[in-house]
Every structure is written in structure tokens, then in C-alpha cells.
Coordinates of C-alpha atoms and ligand atoms in Angstrom, one line a residue:
X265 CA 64.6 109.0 100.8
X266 CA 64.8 110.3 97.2
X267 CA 61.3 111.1 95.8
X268 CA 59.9 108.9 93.2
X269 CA 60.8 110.1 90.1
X270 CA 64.2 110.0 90.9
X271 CA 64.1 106.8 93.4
X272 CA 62.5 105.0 90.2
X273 CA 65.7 106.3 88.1
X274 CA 68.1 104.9 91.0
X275 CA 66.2 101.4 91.1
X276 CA 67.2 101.0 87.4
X277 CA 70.9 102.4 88.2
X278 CA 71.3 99.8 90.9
X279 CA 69.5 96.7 88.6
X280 CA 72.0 97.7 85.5
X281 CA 75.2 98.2 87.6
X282 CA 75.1 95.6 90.4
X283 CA 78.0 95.4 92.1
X284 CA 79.3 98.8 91.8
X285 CA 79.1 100.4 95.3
X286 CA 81.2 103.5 93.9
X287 CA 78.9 104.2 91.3
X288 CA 76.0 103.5 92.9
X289 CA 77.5 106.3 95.8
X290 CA 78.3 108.7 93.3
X291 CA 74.9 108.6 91.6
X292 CA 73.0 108.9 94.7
X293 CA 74.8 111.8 96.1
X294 CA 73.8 114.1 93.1
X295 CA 70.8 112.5 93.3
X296 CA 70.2 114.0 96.5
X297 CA 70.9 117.6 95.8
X298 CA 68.6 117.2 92.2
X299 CA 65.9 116.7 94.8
X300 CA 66.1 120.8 95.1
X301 CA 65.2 121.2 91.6
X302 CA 62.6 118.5 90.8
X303 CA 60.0 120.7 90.5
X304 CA 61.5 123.3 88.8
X305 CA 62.7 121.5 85.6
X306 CA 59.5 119.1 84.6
X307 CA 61.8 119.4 81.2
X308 CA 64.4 117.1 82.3
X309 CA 62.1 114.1 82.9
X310 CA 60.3 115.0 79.8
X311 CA 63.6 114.5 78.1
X312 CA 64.6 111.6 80.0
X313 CA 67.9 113.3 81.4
X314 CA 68.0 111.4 84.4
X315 CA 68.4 108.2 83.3
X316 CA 70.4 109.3 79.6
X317 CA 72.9 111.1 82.2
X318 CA 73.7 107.7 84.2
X319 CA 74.3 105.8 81.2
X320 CA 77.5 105.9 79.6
X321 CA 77.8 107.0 75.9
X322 CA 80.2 104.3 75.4
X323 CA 82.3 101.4 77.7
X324 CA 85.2 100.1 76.3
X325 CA 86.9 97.1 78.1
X326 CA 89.6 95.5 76.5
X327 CA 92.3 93.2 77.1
X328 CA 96.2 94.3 77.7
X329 CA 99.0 91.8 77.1
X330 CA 102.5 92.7 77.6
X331 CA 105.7 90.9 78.6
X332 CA 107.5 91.4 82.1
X333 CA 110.7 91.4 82.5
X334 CA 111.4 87.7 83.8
X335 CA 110.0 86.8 80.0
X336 CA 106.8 86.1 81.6
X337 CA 103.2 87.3 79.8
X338 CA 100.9 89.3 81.9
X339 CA 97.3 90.3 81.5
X340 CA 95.5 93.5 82.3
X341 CA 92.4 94.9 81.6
X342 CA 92.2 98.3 80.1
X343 CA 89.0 100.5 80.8
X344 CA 87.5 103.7 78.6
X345 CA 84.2 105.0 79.9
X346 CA 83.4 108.0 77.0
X347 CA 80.4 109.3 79.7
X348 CA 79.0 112.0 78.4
X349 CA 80.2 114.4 75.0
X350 CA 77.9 117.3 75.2
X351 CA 80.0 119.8 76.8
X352 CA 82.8 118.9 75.0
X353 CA 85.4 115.9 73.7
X354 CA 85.6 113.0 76.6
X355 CA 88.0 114.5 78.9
X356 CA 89.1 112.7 82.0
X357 CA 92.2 110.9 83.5
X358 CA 93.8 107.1 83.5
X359 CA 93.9 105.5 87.0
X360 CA 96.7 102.7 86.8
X361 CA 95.8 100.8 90.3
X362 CA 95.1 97.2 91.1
X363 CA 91.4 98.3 92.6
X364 CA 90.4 99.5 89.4
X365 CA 87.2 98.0 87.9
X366 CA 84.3 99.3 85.6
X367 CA 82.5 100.5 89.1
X368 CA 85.4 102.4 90.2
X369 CA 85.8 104.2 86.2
X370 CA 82.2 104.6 86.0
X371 CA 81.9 106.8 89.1
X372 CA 84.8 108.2 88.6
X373 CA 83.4 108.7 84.5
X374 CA 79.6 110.5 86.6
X375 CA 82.0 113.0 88.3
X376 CA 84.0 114.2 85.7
X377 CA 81.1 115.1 83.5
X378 CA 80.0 117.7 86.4
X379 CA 83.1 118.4 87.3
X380 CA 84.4 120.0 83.6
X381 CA 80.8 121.3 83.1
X382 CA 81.6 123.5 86.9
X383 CA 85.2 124.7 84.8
X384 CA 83.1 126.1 82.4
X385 CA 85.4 125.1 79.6
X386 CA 84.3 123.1 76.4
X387 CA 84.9 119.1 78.0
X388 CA 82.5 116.6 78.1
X389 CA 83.4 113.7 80.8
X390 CA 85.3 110.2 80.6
X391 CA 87.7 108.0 82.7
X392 CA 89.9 104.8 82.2
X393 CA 92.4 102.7 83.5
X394 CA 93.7 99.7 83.9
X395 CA 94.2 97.2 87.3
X396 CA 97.9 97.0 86.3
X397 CA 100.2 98.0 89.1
X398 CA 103.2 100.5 88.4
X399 CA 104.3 100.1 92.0
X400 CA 107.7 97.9 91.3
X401 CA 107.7 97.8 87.7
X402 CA 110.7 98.8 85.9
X403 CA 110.6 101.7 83.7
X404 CA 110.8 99.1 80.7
X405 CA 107.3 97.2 81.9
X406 CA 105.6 100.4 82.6
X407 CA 106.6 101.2 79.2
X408 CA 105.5 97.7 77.5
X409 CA 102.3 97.9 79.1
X410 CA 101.6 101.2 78.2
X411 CA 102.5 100.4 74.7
X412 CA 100.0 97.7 74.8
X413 CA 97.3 99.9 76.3
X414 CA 97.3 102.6 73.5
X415 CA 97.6 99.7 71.0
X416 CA 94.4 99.0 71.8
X417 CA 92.9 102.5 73.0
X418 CA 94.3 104.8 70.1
X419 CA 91.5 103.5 68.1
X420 CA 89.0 105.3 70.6
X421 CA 90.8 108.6 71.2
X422 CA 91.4 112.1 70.0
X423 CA 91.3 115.5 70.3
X424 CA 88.1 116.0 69.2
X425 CA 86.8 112.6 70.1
X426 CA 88.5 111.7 73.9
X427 CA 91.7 113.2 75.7
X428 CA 92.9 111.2 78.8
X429 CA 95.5 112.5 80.9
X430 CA 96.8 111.5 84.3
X431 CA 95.5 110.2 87.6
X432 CA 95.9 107.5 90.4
X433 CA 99.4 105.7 89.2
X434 CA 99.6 108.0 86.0
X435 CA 102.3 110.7 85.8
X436 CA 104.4 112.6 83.0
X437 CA 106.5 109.1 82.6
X438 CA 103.3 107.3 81.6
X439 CA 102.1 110.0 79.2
X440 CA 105.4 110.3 77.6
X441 CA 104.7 106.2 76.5
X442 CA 101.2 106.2 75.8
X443 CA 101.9 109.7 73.7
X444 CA 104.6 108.4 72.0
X445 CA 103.1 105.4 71.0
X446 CA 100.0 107.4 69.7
X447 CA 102.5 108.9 67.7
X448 CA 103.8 106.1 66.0
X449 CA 100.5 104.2 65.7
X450 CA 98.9 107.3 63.9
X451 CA 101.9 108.7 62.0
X452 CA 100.3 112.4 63.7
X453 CA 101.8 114.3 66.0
X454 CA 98.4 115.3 67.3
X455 CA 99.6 117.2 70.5
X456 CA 96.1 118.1 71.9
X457 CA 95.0 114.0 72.3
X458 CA 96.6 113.9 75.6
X459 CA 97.3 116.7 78.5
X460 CA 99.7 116.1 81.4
X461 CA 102.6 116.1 78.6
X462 CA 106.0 117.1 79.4
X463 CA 107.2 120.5 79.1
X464 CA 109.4 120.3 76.2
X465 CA 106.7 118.4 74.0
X466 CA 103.6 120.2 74.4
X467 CA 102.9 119.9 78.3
X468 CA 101.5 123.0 79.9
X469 CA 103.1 124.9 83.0
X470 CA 101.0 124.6 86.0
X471 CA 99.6 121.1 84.9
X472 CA 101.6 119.3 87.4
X473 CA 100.8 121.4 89.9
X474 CA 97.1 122.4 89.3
X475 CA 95.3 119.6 90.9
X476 CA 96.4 120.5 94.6
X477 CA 97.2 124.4 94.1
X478 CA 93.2 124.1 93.2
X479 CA 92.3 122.7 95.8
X480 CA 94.2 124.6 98.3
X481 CA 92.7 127.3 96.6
X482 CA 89.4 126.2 97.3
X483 CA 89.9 125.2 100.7
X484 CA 91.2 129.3 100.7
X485 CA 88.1 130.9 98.9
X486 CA 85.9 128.8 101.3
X487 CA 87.7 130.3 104.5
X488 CA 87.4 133.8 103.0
X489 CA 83.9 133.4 102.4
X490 CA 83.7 133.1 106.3
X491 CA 86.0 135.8 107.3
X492 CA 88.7 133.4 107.6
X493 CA 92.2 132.5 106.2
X494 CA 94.9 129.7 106.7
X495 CA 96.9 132.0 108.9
X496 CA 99.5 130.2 110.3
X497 CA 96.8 127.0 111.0
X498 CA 97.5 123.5 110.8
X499 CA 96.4 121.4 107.5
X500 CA 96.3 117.9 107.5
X501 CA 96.8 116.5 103.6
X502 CA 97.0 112.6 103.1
X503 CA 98.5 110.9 100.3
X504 CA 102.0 111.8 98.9
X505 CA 101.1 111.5 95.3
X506 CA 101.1 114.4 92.2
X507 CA 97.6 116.1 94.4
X508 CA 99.1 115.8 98.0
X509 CA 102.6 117.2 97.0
X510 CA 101.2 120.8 95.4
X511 CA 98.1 120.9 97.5
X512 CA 100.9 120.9 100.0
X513 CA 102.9 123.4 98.3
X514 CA 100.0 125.8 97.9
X515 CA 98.6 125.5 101.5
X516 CA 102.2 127.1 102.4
X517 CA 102.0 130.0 100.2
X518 CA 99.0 130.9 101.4
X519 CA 100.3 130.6 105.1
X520 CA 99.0 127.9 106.3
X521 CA 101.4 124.4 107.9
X522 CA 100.8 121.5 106.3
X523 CA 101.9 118.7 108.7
X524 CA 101.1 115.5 107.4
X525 CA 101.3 113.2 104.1
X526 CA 100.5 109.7 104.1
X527 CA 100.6 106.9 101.3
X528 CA 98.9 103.2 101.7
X529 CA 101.4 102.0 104.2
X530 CA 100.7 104.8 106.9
X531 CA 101.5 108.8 107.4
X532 CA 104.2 111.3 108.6
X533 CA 103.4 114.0 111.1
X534 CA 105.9 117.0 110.7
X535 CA 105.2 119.6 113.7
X536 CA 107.5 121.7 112.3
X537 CA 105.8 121.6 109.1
X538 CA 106.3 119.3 105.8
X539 CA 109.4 119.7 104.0
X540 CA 108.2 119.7 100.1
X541 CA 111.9 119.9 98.9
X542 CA 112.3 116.5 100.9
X543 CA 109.4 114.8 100.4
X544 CA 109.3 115.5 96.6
X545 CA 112.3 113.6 96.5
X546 CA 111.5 110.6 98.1
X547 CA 108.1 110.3 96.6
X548 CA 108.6 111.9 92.8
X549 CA 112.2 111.5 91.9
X550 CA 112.8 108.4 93.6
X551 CA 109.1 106.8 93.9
X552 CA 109.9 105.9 97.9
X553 CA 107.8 105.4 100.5
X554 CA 106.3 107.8 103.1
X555 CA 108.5 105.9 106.0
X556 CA 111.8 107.2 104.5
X557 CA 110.5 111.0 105.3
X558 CA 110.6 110.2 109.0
X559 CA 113.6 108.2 108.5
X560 CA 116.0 110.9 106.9
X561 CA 114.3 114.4 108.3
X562 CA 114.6 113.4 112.0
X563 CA 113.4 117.1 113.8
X564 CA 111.1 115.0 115.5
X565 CA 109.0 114.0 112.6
X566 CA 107.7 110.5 113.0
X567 CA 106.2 107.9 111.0
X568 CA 102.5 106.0 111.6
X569 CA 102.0 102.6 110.2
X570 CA 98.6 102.1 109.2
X571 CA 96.5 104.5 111.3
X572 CA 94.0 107.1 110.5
X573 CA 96.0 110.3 109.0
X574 CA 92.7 112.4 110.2
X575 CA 94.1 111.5 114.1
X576 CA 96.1 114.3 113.5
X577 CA 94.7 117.9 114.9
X578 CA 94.3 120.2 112.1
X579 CA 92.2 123.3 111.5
X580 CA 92.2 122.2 107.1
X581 CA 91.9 119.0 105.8
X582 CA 92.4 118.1 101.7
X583 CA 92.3 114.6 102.1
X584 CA 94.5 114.3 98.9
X585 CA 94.7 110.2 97.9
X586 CA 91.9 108.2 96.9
X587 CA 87.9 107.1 97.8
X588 CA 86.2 106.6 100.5
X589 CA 89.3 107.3 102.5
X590 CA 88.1 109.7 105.1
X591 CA 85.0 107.7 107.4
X592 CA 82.2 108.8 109.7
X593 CA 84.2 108.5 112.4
X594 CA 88.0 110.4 110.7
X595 CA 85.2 113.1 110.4
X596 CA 83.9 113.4 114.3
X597 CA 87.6 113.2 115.1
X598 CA 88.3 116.3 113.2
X599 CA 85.2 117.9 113.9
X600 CA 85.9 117.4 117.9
X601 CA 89.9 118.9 117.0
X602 CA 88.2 121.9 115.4
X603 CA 88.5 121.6 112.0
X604 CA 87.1 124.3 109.7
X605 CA 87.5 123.1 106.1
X606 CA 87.8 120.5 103.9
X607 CA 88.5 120.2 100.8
X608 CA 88.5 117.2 99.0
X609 CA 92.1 117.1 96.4
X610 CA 91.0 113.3 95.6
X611 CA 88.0 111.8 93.9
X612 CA 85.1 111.5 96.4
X613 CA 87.1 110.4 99.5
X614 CA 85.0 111.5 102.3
X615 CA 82.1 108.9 102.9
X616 CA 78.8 109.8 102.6
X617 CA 78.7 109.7 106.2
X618 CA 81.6 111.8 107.0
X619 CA 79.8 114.2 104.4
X620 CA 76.6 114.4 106.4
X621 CA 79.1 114.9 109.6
X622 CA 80.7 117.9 108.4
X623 CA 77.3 119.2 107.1
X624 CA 75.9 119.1 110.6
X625 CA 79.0 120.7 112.2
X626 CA 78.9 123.4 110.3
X627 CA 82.4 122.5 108.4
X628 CA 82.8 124.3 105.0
X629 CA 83.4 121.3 103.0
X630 CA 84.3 121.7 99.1
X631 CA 83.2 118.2 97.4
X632 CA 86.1 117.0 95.0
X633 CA 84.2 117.7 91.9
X634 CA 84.1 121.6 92.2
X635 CA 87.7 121.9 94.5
X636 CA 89.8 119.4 92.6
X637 CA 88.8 120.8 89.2
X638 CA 91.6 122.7 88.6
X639 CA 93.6 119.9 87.1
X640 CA 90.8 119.1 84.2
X641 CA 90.5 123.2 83.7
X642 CA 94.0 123.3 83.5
X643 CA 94.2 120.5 81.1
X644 CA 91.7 122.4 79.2
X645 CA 94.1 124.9 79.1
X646 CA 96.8 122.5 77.4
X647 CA 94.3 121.7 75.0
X648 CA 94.0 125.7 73.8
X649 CA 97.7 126.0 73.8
X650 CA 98.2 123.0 71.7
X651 CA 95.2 124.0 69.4
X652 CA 97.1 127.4 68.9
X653 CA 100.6 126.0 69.3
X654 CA 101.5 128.5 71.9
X655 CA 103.2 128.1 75.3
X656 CA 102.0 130.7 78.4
X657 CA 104.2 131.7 81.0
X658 CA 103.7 130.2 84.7
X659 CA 101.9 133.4 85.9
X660 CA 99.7 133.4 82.9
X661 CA 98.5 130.1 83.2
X662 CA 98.8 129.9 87.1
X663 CA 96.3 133.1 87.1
X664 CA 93.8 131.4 84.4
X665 CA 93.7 128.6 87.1
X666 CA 93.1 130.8 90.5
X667 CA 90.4 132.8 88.4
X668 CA 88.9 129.6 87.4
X669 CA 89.3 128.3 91.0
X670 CA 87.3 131.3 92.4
X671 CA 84.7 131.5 89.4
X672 CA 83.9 127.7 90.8
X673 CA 83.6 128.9 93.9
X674 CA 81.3 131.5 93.4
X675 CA 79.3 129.5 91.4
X676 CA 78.4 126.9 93.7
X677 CA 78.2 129.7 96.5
X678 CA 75.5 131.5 94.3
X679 CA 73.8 128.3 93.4
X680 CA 73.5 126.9 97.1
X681 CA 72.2 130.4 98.2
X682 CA 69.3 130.2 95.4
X683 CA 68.4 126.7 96.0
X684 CA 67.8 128.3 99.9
X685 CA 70.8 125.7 101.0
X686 CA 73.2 128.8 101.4
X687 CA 76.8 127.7 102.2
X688 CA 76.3 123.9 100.9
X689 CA 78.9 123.1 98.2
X690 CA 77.6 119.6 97.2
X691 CA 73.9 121.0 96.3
X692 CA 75.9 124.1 94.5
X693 CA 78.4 122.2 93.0
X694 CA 76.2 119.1 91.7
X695 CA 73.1 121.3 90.2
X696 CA 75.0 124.3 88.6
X697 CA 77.3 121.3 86.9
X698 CA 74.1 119.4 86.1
X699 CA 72.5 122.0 84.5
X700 CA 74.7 122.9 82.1
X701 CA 75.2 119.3 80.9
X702 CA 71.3 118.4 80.9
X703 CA 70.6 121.8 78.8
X704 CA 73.2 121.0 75.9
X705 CA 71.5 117.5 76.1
X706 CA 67.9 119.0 75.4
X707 CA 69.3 121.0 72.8
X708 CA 70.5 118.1 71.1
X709 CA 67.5 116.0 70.9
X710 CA 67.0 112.0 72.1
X711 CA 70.8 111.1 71.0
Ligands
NDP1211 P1 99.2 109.6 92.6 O1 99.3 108.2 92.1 O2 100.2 110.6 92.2 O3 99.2 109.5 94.2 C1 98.2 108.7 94.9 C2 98.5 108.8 96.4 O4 97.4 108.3 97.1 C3 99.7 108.0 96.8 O5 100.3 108.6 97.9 C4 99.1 106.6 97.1 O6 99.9 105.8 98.0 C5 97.8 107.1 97.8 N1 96.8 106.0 97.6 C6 96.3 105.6 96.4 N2 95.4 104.6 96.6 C7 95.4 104.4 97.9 C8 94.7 103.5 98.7 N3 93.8 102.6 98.2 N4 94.8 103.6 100.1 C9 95.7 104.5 100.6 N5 96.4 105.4 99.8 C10 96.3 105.3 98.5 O7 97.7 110.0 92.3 P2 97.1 111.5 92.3 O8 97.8 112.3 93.3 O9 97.1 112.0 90.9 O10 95.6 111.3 92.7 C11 95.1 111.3 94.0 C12 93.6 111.5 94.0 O11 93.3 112.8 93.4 C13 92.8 110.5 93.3 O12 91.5 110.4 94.0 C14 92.6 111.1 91.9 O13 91.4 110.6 91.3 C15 92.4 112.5 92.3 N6 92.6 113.5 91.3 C16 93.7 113.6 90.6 C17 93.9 114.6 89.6 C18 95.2 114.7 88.9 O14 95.3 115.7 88.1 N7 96.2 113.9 89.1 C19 92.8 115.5 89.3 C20 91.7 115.4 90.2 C21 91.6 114.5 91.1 P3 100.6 104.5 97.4 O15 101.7 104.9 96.6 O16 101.0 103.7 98.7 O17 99.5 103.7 96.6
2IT1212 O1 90.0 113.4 88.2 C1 90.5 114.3 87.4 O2 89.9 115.4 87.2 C2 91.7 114.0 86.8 N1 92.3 112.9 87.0 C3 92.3 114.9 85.7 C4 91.7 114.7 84.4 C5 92.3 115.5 83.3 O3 91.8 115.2 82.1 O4 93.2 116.3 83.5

């Protein structure tokens, strides 16, 4: 049970937003942990926070027609949520996925606000999307529709104002379209409205990568803080995508075997440990599917249709693909096979449930909005290089993102310990990003 101010403030969340389960889970989660400071801030209900924080700045839904390539017209619908500006410009990804809905941006929208507040950079929060799919479009549709997106989208964006970038179904290939039309459409070659760019036309080093090393890096700082390491121990990662792929990568340069990857038709288990080289193939140059890594590394790795990737005995899990993907009961199997971190690479895909498992076990468990914030910081970091029009080196850039990594850590560490919760990431990572955003909204007055 929430208490009443902030039961009232989820009533009216529930009444506005009906049929939004994602939403609704997101805004009761932080809910929860804003229990612990109730008392402490009689400011924020004097300001109305609560509520002004739930309610989106602005929604845009629009329609977006483009032509396949039998001749036939198609319709999507394109999504903006600008969430909250006080921290900074809108900044937050484009999920291109068929499940995407104004639910699904909306929590996704709530997350990002705390999770670029806990960067400690200068973003405020958004998301958008569309429920086109890219799986089986030719590079000419995916091109046409995003075209017809930033037709329509351009209007809303830049880099003051909102900077999307990449997520579910978004990569470099659909930024180099939707930047390029930008371009044209604006007649400005205004680098800085979009991050997740390629490397020859104002992309950052380390963006690809950032999401997953982050969050590897998290699952790392986590172990450390209990006298702990990956040493040689087994990680379970699902999903193949751009977070999967360098969480992967990351896990093994700290010394830890990943073993599994997964995409919606099943997973792989590799004993012998994933082979990036291999799998990077299949799923980024050639956009195959998870199957084919059984099929051509033979060594005894085998393929799982449908199944539960979190079967697999691992002592780290980043469950690296998408929401509410890891259940109550994925959580009691890895609890029972020993597992002593997880850390979330996707957006809120441990349940509620399997949360409240892990917290009761005793699991360190970093919630996606502090351990997969390195992608946004590192976007961040795009933004300063394309507002100074410099380029850093790999090392520079890949050391801004570890010392952000660990600053995050600390943070929520330091936060958890004075809210007497010590060792609870959620509580840490929801209030210390709250706070931040609710204080720049009091010093700004009922906007
Ligand atoms: P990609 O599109 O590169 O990869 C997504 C992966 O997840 C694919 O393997 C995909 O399989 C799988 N997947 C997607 N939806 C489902 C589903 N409904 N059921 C089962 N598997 C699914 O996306 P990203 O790697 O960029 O994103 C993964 C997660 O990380 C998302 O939650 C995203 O919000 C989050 N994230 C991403 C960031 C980024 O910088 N890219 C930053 C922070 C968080 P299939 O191909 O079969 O659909
Ligand atoms: O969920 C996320 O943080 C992202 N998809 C990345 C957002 C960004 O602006 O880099």
C-alpha cells in the first residue's frame, strides 16, 4: 500500500491513462521508493510535483504514410512523448516495434527523465516510436518510412528542443535516414539533433557500445561493492540486439563467460562461452536469427525454441531485450542456481515480482534506469562533441562512460544507505534521480 498522498496521485494516474499497464508499472515502482521521503519533502506536494512529474509536457501522435515495395500504401503511427525539459532538452530513444503504443512510450518517457537526471548531465526525458516493423523490410521501406516519420516529427525536434536517438528496432541505419532527412527538410546540418550517428558524420565512439559495456559495468561495480568480481563466472545475457551484443563484450573483458543470447524466437547456450565475432555477424551485419548461431558454431552450442533464457545456470544475469521479460518465477530459478547479480541492459524487464524476488534473496540487482544509463550519458557525450565540433578518442570517451558508470553507482549506493535501505538500488536510484528533477521544477515555478 502506498500512503495517501501518493495513493491519491496514482488513482488519478490510473483514471487518465487507462489501459496502460506499463505506465501504470513504471509509476508505481517509484512510487514505492518516494514513500521513503514523504515526510521529508512537504515541498513537493506543496508544489504539486507528483502529479506535474506523471504528466507529460507534451504527446505527439501522428500519422506515418509511406509506400512498400509491392506499390502498396502502409500506415503507421509515429509517437513523441517530450516528458519532462527541466534537466535538459527531451532526450530519449525511438523504439520501431509492432508492440509500441502511447503506454509503452509513456513508461518508457517516466524512466528516462530519472534515468538522465542519475547521469548527471544536462537532459531532460522523452521517448517515441512507431509500431512499424523493420524485421523484413528492405533497406528502401525502412528508408521511406523513416522519411515519412521525420516529415512529420522534424517540426518537434532539436537540439535545444528534443534529441532522439536509438532503441528497440533503431540502429545507425535508421539514424543515417531520419538525420538525413532532417537535413534536407531544415536546410541545417544541425549535428547535435540526433545521437547514435555514424562515425564519419558526427557519431561518437563508444555510442554503439555504451548501452551494454554500462551495464556490465554496473553489474561489476555492484559485485565489488560485495567483495566480489565476475571471475571466470557464468552470465546469462538475453536478447541479441545493439545492448545484448556489448553487454556481452564487456562481461568478457572483465572476466566473466557470457553463455547465452536469445532473440523472440528462443536462445543459444554456448558452454564454451559466446562467440561475439560470430554472433555479431549473424545478428548485426546480416540481421539473422539467433538459430543460425547454433547452426554454424557447432562446439556443442545448441539452440532453444521458445523457452525461458533464465533456465540457464548463471552466477550474472543482464537481461538485455525488452519489458517485462524476466517473471516471478525466471527469478526463483536463478535465485535457486545461485545467481548474484542482475543487472537490467533493457528497459524495466524484470517484473515487479521478480524485483521483490531478488530483493528478498539478497541478489544485488541494478534497475535499468541507473545500469543501462550509459547509453543516454554517452549520447550526452555526442551532444558536447557536436556542440564543440570535436571528436574524442575511444579511451577518452570510453573512460567518461566507466567514471559515469561508477559515479551512478555510488550515488544510488549513498542514497539507499541514507534512506536506511542500504544496498537497495531501486530506492537509490529512483529518489536521488527524482530529486534532482523535482528541485529544477520548484525552481521554475507552476510551468
Ligand atoms: P535491438 O533492436 O538492437 O535488440 C532488441 C533485442 O531484443 C533483439 O534481440 C530482439 O529480438 C529482442 N526483443 C525485442 N522485443 C522482444 C520481445 N517482445 N520478446 C523477445 N525478444 C525481444 O534493441 P536494443 O538492444 O537497443 O534494446 C534492448 C533493450 O535495451 C530495450 O529494452 C531498450 O529499451 C533498452 N535500452 C536500449 C538502449 C540503447 O542505447 N539502444 C539504451 C538503454 C536501454 P527480435 O529481433 O526477435 O525482436
Ligand atoms: O532507453 C534509453 O536510454 C535509450 N534508448 C537511449 C536514449 C538516448 O537518447 O541515447
Amino acid at each position: 500500500m502506498l500512503d495517501s498522498t501518493l495513493q491519491g496521485t496514482y488513482d488519478q494516474v490510473l483514471r487518465r491513462n487507462a489501459g496502460e499497464p506499463e505506465f501504470h508499472q513504471a509509476v508505481r515502482e517509484v512510487f514505492e521508493s518516494l514513500e521513503l521521503i514523504q515526510d521529508r519533502h512537504p515541498e513537493y506536494q506543496e508544489h504539486g510535483i507528483l502529479m506535474r512529474m506523471c504528466e507529460p509536457e507534451r504527446q505527439i501522435i501522428f500519422r506515418v504514410p509511406w509506400v512498400d515495395d509491392q506499390g502498396v500504401t502502409q500506415v503507421n503511427r509515429g509517437f513523441r512523448v517530450e516528458y519532462n525539459s527541466a534537466l535538459g532538452p527531451y532526450k530519449g530513444g525511438l523504439r520501431f516495434h509492432p508492440s509500441v503504443n502511447l503506454g509503452i512510450v509513456k513508461f518508457l518517457g517516466f524512466e528516462q527523465i530519472f534515468k538522465n537526471s542519475l547521469t548527471g548531465l544536462p537532459i531532460g526525458g522523452g521517448k517515441g516510436g512507431s509500431d512499424f516493423d523493420p524485421h523484413g523490410r528492405s533497406d528502401g521501406e525502412v528508408m521511406r518510412f523513416c522519411q515519412s516519420f521525420m516529415t512529420e516529427l522534424h517540426r518537434h525536434m532539436g537540439e535545444y528542443t528534443d534529441v532522439p536517438a536509438g532503441d528497440i528496432g533503431v540502429g545507425a541505419r535508421e539514424i543515417g535516414f531520419l538525420f538525413g532527412q532532417y537535413k534536407r527538410l531544415t536546410n541545417r546540418y544541425e549535428a547535435g539533433v540526433l545521437t547514435g550517428k555514424g562515425l564519419d558524420w558526427g557519431g561518437s565512439l563508444v555510442r554503439k557500445e555504451a548501452t551494454g559495456y554500462g551495464a556490465a559495468i554496473f553489474a561489476d561495480e555492484m559485485l565489488k561493492a560485495r567483495g566480489s568480481g565476475f571471475d571466470g563466472k557464468r552470465v546469462v545475457v538475453s536478447g541479441s540486439g545493439n545492448v545484448a551484443l556489448y553487454a556481452i563484450e564487456k562481461a568478457q573483458q572483465l572476466g566473466g563467460v557470457p553463455i547465452s543470447a536469445s532473440d523472440s524466437s528462443g536462445y543459444v547456450v554456448d558452454e564454451n562461452g559466446i562467440d561475439l565475432q560470430l554472433l555479431q555477424q549473424i545478428k548485426e551485419v546480416e540481421r539473422g536469427r539467433i538459430h543460425e548461431y547454433a547452426d554454424r558454431r557447432g562446439n556443442g552450442a545448441r539452440f532453444v525454441q521458445g523457452g525461458s533464457v533464465w533456465d540457464v545456470p548463471a552466477a550474472i544475469a543482464l537481461p538485455s531485450a525488452t519489458q517485462n521479460e524476466l517473471s516471478e518465477a525466471d527469478a526463483r530459478t536463478l535465485v535457486k542456481n545461485g545467481v548474484e547479480a542482475v543487472s537490467e541492459g533493457a528497459n524495466m524487464p524484470c517484473t515487479p515480482e521478480a524485483v521483490t524476488v531478488f530483493r528478498e534473496a539478497g541478489t544485488a540487482f541494478g534497475p535499468g534506469k541507473a545500469a543501462n544509463a550509459g547509453g543516454v550519458a554517452t549520447s550526452a557525450l555526442e551532444m558536447q562533441q557536436n556542440a564543440s565540433r570535436d571528436a574524442w578518442s575511444f579511451e577518452h570517451t570510453e573512460e567518461r562512460l566507466t567514471q559515469i558508470m561508477k559515479n551512478i553507482h555510488a550515488t544510488c549506493l549513498e542514497t539507499a544507505e541514507e534512506l536506511g535501505r542500504p544496498g537497495d538500488y531501486v530506492v537509490g536510484a529512483n529518489v536521488a534521480g527524482f530529486r534532482k528533477v523535482a528541485d529544477a521544477m520548484i525552481a521554475f515555478g507552476v510551468i
